[in-house]
PDB file of C-alpha atoms in Angstrom:
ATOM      1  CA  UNK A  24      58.691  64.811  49.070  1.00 54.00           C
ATOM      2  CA  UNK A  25      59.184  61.830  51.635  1.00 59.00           C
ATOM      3  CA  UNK A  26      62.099  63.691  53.230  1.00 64.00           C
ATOM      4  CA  UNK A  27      59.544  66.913  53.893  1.00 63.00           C
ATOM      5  CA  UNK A  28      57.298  64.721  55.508  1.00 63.00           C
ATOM      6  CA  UNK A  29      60.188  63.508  57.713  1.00 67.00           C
ATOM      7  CA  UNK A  30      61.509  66.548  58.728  1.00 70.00           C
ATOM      8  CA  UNK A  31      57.705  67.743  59.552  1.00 70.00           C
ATOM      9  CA  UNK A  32      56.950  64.716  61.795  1.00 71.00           C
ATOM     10  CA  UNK A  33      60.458  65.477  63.072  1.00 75.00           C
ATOM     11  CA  UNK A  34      59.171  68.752  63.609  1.00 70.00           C
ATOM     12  CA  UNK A  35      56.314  67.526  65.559  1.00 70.00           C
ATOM     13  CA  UNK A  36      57.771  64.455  67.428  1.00 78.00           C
ATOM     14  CA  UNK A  37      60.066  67.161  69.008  1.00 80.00           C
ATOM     15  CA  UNK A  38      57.507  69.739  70.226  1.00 80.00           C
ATOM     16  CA  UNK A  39      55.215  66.337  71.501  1.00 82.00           C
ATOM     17  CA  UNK A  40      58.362  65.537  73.863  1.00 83.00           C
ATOM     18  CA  UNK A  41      58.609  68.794  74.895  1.00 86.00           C
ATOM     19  CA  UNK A  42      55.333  69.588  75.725  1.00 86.00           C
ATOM     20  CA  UNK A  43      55.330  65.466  77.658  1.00 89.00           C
ATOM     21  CA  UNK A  44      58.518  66.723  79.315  1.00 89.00           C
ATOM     22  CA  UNK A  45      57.347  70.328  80.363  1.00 91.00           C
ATOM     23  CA  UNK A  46      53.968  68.569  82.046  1.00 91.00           C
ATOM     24  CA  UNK A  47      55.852  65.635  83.918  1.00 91.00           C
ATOM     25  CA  UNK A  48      58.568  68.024  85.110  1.00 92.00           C
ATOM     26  CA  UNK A  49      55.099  70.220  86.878  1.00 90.00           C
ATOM     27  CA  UNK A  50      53.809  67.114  87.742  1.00 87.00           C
ATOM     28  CA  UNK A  51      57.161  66.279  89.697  1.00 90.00           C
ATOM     29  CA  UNK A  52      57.456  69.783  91.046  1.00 88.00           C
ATOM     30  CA  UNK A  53      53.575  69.610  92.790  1.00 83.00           C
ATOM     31  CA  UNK A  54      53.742  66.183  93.958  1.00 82.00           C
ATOM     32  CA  UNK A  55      57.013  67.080  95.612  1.00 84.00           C
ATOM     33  CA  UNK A  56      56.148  70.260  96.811  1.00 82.00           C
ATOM     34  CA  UNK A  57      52.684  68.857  97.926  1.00 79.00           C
ATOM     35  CA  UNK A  58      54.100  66.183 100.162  1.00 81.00           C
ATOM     36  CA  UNK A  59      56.401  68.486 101.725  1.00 79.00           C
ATOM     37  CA  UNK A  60      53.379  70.529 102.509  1.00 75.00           C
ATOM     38  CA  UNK A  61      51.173  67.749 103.756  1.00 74.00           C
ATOM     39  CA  UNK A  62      48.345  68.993 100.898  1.00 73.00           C
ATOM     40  CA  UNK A  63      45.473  67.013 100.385  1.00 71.00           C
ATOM     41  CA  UNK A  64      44.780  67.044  96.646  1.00 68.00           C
ATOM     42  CA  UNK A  65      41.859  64.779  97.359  1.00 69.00           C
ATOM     43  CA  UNK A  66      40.779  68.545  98.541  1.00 69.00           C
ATOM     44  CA  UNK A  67      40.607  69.925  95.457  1.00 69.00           C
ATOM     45  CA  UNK A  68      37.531  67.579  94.056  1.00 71.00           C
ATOM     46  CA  UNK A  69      35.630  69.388  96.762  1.00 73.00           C
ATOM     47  CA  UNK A  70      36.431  73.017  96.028  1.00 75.00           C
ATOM     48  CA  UNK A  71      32.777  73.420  94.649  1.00 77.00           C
ATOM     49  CA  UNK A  72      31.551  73.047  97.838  1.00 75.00           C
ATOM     50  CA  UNK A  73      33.806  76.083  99.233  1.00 74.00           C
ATOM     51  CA  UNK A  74      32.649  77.836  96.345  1.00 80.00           C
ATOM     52  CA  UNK A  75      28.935  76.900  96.939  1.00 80.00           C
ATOM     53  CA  UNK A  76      29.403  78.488 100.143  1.00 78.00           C
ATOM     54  CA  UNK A  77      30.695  81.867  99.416  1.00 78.00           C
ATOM     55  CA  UNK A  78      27.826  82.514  97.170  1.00 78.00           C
ATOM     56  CA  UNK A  79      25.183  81.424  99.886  1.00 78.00           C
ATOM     57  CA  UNK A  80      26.704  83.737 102.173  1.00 77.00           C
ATOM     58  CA  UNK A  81      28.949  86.628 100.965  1.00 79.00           C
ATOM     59  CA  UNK A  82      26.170  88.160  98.029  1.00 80.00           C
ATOM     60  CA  UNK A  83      24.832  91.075 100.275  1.00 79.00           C
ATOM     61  CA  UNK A  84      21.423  90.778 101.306  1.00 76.00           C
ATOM     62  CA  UNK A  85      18.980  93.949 102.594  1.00 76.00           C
ATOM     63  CA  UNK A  86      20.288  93.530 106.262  1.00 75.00           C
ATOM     64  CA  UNK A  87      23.845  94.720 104.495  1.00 77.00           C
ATOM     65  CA  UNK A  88      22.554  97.783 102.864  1.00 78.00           C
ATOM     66  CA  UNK A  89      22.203  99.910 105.947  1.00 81.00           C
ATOM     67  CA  UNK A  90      26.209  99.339 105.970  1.00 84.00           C
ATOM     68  CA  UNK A  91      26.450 101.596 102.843  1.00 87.00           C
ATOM     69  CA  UNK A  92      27.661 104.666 104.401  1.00 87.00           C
ATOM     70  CA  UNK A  93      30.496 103.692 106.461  1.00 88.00           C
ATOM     71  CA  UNK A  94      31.493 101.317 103.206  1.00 88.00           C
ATOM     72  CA  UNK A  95      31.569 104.449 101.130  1.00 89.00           C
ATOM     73  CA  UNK A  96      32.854 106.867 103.700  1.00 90.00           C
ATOM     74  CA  UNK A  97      36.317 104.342 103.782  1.00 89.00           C
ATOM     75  CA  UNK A  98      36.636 103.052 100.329  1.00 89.00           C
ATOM     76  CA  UNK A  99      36.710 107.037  99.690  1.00 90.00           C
ATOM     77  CA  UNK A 100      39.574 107.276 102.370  1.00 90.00           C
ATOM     78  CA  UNK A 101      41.335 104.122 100.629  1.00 89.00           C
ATOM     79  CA  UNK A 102      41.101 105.626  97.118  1.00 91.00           C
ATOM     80  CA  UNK A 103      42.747 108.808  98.634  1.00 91.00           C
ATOM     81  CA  UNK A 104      45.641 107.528 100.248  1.00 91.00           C
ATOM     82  CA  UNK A 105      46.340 105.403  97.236  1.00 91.00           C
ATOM     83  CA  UNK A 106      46.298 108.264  94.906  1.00 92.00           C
ATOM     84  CA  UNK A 107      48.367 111.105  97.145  1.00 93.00           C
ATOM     85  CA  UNK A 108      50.610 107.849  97.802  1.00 93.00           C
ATOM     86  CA  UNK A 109      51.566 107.617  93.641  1.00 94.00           C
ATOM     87  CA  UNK A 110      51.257 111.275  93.298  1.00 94.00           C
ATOM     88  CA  UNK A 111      53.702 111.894  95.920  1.00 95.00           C
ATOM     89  CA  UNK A 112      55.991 109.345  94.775  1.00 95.00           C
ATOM     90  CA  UNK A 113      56.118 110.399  91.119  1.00 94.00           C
ATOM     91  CA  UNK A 114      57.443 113.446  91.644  1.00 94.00           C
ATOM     92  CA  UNK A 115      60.288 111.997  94.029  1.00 95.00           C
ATOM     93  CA  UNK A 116      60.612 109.470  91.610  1.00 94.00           C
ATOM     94  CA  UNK A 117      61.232 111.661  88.512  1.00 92.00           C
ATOM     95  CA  UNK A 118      63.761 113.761  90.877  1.00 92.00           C
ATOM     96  CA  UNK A 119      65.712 111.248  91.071  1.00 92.00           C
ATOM     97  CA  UNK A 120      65.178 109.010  87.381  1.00 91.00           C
ATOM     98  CA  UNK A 121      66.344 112.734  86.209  1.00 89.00           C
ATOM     99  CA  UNK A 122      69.709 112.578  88.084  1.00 89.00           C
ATOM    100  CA  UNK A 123      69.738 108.610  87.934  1.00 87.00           C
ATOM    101  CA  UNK A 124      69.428 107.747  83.846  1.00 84.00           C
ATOM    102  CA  UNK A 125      72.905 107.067  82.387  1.00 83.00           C
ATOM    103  CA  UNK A 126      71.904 109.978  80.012  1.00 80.00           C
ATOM    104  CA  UNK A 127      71.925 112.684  82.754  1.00 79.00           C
ATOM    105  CA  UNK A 128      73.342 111.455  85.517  1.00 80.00           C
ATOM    106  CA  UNK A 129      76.544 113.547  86.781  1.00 82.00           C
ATOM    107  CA  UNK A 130      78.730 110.227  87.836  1.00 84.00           C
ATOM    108  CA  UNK A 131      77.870 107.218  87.507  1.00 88.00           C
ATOM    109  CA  UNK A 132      78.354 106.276  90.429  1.00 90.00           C
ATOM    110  CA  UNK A 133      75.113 108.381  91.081  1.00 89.00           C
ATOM    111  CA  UNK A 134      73.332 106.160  88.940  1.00 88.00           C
ATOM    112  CA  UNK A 135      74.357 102.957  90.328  1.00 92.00           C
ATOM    113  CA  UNK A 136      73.328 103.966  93.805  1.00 92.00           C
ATOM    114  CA  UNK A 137      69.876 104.826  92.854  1.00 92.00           C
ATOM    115  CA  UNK A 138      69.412 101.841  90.773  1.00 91.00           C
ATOM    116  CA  UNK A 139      70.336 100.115  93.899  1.00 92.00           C
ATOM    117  CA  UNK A 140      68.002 102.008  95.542  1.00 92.00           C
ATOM    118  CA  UNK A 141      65.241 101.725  93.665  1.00 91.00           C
ATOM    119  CA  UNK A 142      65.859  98.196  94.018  1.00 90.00           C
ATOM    120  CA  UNK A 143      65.792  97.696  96.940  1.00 91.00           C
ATOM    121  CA  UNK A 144      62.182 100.046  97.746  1.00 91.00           C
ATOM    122  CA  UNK A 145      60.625  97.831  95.170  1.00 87.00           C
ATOM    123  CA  UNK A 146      61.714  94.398  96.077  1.00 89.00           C
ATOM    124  CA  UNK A 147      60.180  94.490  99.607  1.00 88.00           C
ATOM    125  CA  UNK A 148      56.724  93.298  99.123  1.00 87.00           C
ATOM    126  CA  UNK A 149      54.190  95.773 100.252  1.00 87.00           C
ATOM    127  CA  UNK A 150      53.063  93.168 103.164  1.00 85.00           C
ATOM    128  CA  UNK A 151      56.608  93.766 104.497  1.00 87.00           C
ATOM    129  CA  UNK A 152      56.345  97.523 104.404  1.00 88.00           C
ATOM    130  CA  UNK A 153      53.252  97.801 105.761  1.00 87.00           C
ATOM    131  CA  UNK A 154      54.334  95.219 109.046  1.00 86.00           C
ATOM    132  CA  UNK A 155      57.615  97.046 109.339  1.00 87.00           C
ATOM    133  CA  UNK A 156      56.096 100.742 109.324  1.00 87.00           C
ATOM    134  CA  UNK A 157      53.721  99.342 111.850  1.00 85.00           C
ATOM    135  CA  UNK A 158      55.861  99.385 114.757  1.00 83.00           C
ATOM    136  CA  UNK A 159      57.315 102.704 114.102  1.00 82.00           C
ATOM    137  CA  UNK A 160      53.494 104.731 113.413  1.00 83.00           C
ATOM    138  CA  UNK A 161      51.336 102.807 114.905  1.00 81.00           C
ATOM    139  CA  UNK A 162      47.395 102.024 112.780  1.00 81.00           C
ATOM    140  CA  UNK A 163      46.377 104.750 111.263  1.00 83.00           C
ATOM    141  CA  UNK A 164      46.581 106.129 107.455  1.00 84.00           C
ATOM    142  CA  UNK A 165      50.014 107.486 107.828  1.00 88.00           C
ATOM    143  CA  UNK A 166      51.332 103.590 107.803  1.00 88.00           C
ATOM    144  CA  UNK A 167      49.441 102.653 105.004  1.00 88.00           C
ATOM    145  CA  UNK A 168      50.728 105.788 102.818  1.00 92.00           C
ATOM    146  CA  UNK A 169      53.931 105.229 103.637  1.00 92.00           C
ATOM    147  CA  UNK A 170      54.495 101.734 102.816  1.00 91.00           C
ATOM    148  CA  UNK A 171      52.135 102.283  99.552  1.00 92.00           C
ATOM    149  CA  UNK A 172      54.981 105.334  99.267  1.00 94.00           C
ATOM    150  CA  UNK A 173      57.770 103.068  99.590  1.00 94.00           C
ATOM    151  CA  UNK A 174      56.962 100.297  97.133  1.00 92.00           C
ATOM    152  CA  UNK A 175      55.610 102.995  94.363  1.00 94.00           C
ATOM    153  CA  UNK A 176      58.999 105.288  94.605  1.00 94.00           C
ATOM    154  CA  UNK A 177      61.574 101.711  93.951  1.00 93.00           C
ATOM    155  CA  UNK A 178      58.866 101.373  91.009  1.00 94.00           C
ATOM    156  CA  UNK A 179      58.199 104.191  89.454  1.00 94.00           C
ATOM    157  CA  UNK A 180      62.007 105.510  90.073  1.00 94.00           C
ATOM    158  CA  UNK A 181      63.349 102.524  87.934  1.00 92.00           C
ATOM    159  CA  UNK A 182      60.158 102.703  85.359  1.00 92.00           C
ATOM    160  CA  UNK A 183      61.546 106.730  84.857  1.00 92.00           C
ATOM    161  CA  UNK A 184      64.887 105.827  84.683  1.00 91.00           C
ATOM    162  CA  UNK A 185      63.970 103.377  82.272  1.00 89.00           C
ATOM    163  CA  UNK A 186      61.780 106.154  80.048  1.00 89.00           C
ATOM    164  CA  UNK A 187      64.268 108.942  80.126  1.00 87.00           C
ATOM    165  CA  UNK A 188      67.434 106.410  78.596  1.00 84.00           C
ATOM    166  CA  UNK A 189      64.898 105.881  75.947  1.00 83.00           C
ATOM    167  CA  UNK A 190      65.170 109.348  75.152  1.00 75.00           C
ATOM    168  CA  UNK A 191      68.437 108.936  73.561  1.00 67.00           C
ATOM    169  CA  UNK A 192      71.503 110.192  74.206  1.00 69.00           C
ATOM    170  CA  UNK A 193      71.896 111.420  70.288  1.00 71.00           C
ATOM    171  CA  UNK A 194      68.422 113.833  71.218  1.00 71.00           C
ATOM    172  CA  UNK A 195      70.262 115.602  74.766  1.00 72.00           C
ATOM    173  CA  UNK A 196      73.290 116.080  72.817  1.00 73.00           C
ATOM    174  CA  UNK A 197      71.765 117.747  70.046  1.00 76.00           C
ATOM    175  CA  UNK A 198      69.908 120.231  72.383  1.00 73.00           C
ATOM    176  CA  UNK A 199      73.134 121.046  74.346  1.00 72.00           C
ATOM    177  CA  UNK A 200      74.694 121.643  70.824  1.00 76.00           C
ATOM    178  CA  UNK A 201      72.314 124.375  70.036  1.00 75.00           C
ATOM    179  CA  UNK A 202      73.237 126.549  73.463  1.00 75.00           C
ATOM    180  CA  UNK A 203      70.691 124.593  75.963  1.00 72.00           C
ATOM    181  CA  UNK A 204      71.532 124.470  79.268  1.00 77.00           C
ATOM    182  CA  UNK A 205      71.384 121.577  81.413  1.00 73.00           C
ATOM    183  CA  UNK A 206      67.809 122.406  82.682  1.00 79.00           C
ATOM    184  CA  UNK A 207      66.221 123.920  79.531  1.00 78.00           C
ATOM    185  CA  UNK A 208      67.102 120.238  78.368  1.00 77.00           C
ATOM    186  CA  UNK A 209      65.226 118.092  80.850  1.00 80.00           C
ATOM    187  CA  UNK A 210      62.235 121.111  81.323  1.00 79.00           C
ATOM    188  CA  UNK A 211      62.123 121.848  77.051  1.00 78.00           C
ATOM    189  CA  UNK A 212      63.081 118.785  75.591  1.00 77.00           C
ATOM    190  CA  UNK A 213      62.779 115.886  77.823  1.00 80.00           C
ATOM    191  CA  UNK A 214      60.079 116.158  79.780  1.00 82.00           C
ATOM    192  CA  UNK A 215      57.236 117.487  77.159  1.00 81.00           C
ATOM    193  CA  UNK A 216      58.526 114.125  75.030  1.00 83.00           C
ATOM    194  CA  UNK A 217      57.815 111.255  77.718  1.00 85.00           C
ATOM    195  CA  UNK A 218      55.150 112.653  79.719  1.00 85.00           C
ATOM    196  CA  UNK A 219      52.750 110.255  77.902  1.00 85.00           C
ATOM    197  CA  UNK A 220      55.087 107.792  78.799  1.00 87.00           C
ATOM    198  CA  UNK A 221      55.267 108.615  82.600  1.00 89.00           C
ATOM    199  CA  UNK A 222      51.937 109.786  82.798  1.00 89.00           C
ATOM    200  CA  UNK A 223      51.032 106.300  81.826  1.00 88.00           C
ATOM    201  CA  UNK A 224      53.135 104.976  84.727  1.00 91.00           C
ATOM    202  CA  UNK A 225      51.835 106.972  86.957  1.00 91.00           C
ATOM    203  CA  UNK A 226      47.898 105.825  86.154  1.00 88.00           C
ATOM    204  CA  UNK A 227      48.964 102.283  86.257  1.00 89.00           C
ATOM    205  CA  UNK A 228      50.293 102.387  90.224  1.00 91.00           C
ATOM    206  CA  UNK A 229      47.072 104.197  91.163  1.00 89.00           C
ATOM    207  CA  UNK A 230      45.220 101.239  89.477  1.00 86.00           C
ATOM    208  CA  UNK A 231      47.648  99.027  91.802  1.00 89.00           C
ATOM    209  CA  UNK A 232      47.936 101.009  94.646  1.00 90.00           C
ATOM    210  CA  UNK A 233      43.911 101.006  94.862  1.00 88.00           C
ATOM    211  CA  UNK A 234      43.587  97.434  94.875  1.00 86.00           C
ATOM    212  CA  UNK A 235      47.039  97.413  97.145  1.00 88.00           C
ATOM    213  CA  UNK A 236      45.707  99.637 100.007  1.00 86.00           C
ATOM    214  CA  UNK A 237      42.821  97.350 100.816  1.00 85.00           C
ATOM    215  CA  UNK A 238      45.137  94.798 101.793  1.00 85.00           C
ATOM    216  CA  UNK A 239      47.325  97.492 103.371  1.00 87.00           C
ATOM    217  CA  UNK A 240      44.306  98.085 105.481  1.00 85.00           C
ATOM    218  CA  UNK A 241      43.689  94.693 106.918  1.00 83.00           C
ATOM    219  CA  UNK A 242      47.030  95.113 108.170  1.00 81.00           C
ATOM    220  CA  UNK A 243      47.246  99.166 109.533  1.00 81.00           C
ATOM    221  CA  UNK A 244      43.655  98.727 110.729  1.00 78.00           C
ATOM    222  CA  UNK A 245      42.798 101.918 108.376  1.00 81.00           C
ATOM    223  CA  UNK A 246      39.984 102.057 105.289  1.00 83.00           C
ATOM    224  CA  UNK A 247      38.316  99.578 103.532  1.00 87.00           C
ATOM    225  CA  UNK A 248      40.564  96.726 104.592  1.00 86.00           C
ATOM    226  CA  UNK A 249      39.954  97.204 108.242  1.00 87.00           C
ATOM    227  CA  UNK A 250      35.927  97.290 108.047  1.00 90.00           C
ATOM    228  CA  UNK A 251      36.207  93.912 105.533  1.00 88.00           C
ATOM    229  CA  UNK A 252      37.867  92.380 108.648  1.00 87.00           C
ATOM    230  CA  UNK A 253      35.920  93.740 111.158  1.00 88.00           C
ATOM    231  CA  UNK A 254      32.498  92.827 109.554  1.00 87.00           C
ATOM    232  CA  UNK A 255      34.494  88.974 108.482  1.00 86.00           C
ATOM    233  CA  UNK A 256      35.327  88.586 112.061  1.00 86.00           C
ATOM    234  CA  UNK A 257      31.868  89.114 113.322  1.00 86.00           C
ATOM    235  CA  UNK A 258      30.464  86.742 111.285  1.00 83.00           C
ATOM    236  CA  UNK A 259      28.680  89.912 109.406  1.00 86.00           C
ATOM    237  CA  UNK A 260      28.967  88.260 105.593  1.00 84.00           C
ATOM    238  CA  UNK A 261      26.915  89.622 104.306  1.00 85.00           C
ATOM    239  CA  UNK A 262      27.728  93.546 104.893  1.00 86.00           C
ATOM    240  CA  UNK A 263      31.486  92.107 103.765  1.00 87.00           C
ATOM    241  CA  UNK A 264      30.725  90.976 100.543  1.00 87.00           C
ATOM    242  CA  UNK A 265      29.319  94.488 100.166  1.00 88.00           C
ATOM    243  CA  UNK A 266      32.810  95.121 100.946  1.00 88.00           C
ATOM    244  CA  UNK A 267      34.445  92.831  97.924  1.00 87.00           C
ATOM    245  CA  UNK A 268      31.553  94.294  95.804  1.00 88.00           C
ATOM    246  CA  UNK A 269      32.608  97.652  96.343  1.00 89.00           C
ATOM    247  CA  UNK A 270      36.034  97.345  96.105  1.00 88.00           C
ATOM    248  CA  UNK A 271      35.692  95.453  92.582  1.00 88.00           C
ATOM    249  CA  UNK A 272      33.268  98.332  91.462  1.00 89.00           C
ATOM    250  CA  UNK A 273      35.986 101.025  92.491  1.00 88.00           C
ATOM    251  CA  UNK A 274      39.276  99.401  90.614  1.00 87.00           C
ATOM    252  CA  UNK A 275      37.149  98.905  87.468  1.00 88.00           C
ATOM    253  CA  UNK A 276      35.566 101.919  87.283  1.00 89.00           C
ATOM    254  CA  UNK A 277      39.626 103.193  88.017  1.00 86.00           C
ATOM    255  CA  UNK A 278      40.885 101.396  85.042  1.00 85.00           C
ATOM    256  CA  UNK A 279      38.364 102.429  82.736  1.00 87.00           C
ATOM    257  CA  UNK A 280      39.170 106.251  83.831  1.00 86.00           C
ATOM    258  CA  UNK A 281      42.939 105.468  83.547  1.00 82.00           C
ATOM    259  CA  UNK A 282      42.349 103.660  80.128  1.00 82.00           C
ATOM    260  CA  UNK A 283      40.369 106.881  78.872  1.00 85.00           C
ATOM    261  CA  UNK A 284      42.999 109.568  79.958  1.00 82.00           C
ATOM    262  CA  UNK A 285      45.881 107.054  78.139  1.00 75.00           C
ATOM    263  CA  UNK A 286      43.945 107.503  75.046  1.00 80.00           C
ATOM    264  CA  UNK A 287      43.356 110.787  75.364  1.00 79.00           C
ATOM    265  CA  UNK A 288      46.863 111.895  75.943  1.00 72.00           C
ATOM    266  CA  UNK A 289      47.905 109.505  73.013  1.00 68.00           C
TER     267      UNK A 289
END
């Protein structure tokens, strides 16, 4: 009996050093990385008074309601370019999953250089794309679908790649052993068994690209982004926390849709 109370406050004594050791190594890490920063943690103790502030003057008021239309009139354009962004990138995407996954590919060496790829699209952050593409088209909604484009093809070709080795090798070689071709395999047997699976992908980047191309429009001066800054800048607070409203309204009411249709098609 005494040695199973041992080995419990054994038990115990370990996790409580852990736990001691986990919070003085974060400690360490912000008081180092706060010095090199020059933060003021005394700053924090007066965050309530930031906070006070956004509340007095970013809750929309009746001078921001005449600012409706255009509001509506861009988050509409946002929500667009997000969606023909994924849509567009899905079916590139599953192109090249199809030819990437180690179940289909024709070399591997094909595989490999897609993974890399992929990679590589997905692994720029979507600030980078959108500053890059700038130079090259300029600010208009061309930029931000591309660089929404970009990011969502690295993801959702890896994400595919992913779903279709799932498949199983075992299933593809039992449908080439009954006479199916190469093709009547990925359009007969593969593709009618994950498209919950990517269809589920797919909602979840139009969930992220939505809340993605606002920021993407602060930067290409296009959409919902743009008019935040434009009404931030002069001083209109008002009329942009209409803006924040909006844009909260439009990715819930998206993820409630996309959580619908994934329990529909399950």
């Amino acid at each position: 009996m005494n040695s199973d109370v041992q080995q419990i406050n054994r038990f115990f004594s370990k996790k409580r050093f852990r736990l001691t050791l986990i919070i003085v190594i974060l400690g360490i890490a912000y008081v180092g990385a706060s010095i090199g920063l020059g933060f003021q943690t005394h700053s924090l103790l007066n965050v309530q008074d930031g906070i006070a502030w956004l509340i007095q003057n970013f809750i929309p008021n009746e001078a921001s309601k005449g600012y409706w239309n255009e509001i509506l009139q861009q988050l509409f354009r946002t929500f667009l370019v997000a969606v023909a962004a994924t849509t567009c990138a899905a079916i590139v995407s599953l192109f090249l999953a199809i030819v990437g996954a180690k179940t289909l590919t024709p070399a591997i060496t094909v595989s490999w250089v897609i993974r890399a790829f992929s990679s590589l699209l997905r692994n720029i952050p979507i600030v980078a794309w959108a500053m890059i593409l700038l130079f090259s088209f300029k600010q208009n909604d061309l930029t931000g679908f591309l660089a929404l484009f970009f990011m969502t093809l690295g993801f959702l070709t890896r994400a595919f790649m992913e779903t279709i080795e799932d498949f199983g090798t075992e299933k593809i070689q039992a449908l080439q052993a009954t006479g199916a071709t190469y093709l009547q395999v990925i359009a007969q047997g593969l593709l009618p068994e994950i498209a919950v699976a990517l269809m589920s992908w797919i909602l979840y980047m139009i969930e992220n690209n939505v809340r993605d191309a606002t920021l993407v429009g602060l930067l290409t001066g296009t959409g919902i982004g743009f008019i935040f800054n434009l009404y931030f800048k002069s001083l209109r607070y008002g009329a942009a926390g209409l803006v924040v409203l909006s844009v909260i309204i439009l990715v819930v009411s998206v993820e409630l849709i996309s959580n619908l249709i994934g329990r529909l098609l399950s």
